[in-house]
mmCIF file of C-alpha atoms in Angstrom:
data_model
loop_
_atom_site.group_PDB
_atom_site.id
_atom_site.type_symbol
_atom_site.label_atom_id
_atom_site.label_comp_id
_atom_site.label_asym_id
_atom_site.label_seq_id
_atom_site.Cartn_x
_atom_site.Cartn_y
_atom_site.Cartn_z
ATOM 1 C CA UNK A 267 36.184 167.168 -112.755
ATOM 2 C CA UNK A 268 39.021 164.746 -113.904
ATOM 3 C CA UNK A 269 38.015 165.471 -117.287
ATOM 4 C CA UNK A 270 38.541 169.340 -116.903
ATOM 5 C CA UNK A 271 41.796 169.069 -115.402
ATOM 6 C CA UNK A 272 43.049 166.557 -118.103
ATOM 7 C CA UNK A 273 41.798 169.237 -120.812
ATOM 8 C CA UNK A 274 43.574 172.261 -118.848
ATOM 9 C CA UNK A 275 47.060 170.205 -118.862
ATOM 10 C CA UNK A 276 47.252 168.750 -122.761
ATOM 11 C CA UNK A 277 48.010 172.616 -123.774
ATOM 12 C CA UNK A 278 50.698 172.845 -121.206
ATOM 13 C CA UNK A 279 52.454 169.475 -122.280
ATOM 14 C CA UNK A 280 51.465 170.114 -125.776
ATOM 15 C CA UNK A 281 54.006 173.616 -124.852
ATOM 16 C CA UNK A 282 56.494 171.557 -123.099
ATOM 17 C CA UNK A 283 57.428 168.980 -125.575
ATOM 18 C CA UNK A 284 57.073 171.273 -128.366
ATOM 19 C CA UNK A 285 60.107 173.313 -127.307
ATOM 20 C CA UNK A 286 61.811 170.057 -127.354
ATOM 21 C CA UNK A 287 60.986 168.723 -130.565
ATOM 22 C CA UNK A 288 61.658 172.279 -132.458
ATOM 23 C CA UNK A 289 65.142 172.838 -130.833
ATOM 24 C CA UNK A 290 67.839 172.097 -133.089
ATOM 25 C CA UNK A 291 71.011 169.997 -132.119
ATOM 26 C CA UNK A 292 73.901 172.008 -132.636
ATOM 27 C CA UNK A 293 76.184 171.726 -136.060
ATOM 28 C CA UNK A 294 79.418 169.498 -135.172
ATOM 29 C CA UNK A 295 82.605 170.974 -136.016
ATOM 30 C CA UNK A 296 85.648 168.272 -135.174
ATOM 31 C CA UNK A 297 88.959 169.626 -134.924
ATOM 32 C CA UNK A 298 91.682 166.655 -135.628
ATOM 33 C CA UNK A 299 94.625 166.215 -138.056
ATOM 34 C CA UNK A 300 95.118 169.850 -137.348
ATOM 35 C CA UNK A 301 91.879 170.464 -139.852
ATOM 36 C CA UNK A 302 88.467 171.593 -138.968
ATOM 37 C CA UNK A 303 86.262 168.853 -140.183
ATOM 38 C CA UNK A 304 84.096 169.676 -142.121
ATOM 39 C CA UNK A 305 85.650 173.051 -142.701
ATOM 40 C CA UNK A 306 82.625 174.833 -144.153
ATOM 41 C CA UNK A 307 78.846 174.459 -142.541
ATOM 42 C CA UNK A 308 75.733 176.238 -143.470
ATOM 43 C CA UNK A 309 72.991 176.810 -140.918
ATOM 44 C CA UNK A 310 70.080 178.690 -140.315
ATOM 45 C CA UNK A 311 69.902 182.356 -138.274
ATOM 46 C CA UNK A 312 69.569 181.390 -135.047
ATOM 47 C CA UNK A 313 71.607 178.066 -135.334
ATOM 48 C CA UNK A 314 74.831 177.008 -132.996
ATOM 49 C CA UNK A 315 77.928 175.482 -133.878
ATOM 50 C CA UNK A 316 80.193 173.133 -131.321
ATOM 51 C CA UNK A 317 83.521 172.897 -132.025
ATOM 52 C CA UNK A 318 85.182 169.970 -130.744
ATOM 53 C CA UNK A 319 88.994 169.536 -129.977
ATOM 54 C CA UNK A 320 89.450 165.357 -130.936
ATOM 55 C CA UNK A 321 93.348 165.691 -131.038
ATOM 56 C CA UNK A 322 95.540 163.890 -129.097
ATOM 57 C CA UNK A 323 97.704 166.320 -127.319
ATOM 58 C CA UNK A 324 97.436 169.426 -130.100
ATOM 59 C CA UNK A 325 95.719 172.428 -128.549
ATOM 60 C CA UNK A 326 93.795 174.740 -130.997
ATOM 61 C CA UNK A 327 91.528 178.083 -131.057
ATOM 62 C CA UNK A 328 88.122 179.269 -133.220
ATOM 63 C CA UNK A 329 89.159 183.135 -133.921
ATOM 64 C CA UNK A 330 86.627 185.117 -135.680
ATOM 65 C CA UNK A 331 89.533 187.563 -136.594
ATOM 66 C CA UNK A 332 87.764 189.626 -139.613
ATOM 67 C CA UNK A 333 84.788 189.975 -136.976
ATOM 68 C CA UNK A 334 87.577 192.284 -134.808
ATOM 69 C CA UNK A 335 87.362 189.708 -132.072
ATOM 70 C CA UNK A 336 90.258 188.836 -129.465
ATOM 71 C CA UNK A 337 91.978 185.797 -129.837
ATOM 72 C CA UNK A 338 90.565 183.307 -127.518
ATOM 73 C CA UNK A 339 90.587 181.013 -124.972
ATOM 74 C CA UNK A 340 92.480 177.617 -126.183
ATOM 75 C CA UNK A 341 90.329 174.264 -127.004
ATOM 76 C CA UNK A 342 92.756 172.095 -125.226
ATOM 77 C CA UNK A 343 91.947 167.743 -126.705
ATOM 78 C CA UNK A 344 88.470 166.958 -125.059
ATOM 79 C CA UNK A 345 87.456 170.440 -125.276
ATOM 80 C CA UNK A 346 84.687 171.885 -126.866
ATOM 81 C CA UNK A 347 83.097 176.027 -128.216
ATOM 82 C CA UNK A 348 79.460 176.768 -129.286
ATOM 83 C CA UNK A 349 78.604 179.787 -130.740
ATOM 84 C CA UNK A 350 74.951 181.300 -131.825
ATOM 85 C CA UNK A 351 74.636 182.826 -134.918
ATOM 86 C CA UNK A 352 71.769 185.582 -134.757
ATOM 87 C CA UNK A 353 72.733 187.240 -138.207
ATOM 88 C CA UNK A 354 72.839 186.390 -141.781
ATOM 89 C CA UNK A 355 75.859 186.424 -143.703
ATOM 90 C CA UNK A 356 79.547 184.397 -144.161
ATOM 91 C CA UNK A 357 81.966 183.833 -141.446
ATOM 92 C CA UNK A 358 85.439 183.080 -141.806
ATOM 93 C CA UNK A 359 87.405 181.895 -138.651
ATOM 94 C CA UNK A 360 90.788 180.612 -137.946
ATOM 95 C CA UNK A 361 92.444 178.962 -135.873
ATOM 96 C CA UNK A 362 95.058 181.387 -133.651
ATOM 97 C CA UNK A 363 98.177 179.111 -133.202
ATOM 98 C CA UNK A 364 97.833 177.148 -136.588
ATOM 99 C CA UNK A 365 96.936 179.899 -139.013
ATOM 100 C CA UNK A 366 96.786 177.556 -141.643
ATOM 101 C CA UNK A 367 93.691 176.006 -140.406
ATOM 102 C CA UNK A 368 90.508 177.990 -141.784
ATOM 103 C CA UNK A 369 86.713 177.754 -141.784
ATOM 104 C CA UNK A 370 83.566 179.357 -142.626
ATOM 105 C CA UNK A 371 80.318 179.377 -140.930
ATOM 106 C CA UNK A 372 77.483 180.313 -143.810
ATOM 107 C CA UNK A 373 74.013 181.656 -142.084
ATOM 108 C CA UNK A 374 70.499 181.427 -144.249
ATOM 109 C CA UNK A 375 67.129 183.080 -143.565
#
C-alpha cells in the first residue's frame, strides 16, 4: 500500500516543481543616473519586466505613451513596476517627468 501511494504522489510533485522550474524571473530594468539601464530588453511573449527606481532622491515614471496609456503612478527611489507582455511586437516607453529618458521593450514568439 505504501508503494501505491508513493506512485500516486511523484505525478503531483513532478506538477508542483515543474511550475517552478519553467517560470521565468522577470527582466531587470534599473532606473539610476536618470537612465533606464539597460535601455532596450528583448523577451519572450508572455515575459515580465521590473522596473526598479535605484536613485537617490529622483522620482521617475514607465509611460507607454504611443500605447494611448495615462501617465502613471510615480516610482519614487526603492520603488519598483512589472509589466506582462502577452503580445508580440516593439514597445517604446518614457519616462513622464524626464522625457529625455526612453526605452524599448522588444517581444519574440
Amino acid at each position: 500500500m505504501k508503494q501505491f501511494r508513493l506512485v500516486c504522489l511523484l505525478p503531483l510533485l513532478f506538477l508542483g516543481m515543474s511550475g517552478y522550474v519553467i517560470a521565468a524571473e522577470p527582466v531587470i530594468v534599473v532606473i539610476k543616473k536618470m537612465k533606464f539601464q539597460p535601455s532596450e530588453v528583448t523577451l519572450k511573449k508572455g515575459g515580465m519586466v521590473r522596473w526598479e527606481n535605484r536613485e537617490y532622491r529622483q522620482y521617475h515614471s514607465v509611460w507607454f505613451e504611443q500605447l494611448g496609456e495615462p501617465e502613471p503612478d510615480y516610482l519614487f527611489p526603492g520603488d519598483s513596476y512589472e509589466r506582462k507582455f502577452d503580445t508580440v511586437g516593439d514597445f517604446p516607453y518614457r519616462c513622464g517627468p524626464h522625457p529625455e529618458m526612453t526605452g524599448v521593450v522588444h517581444v519574440t514568439d
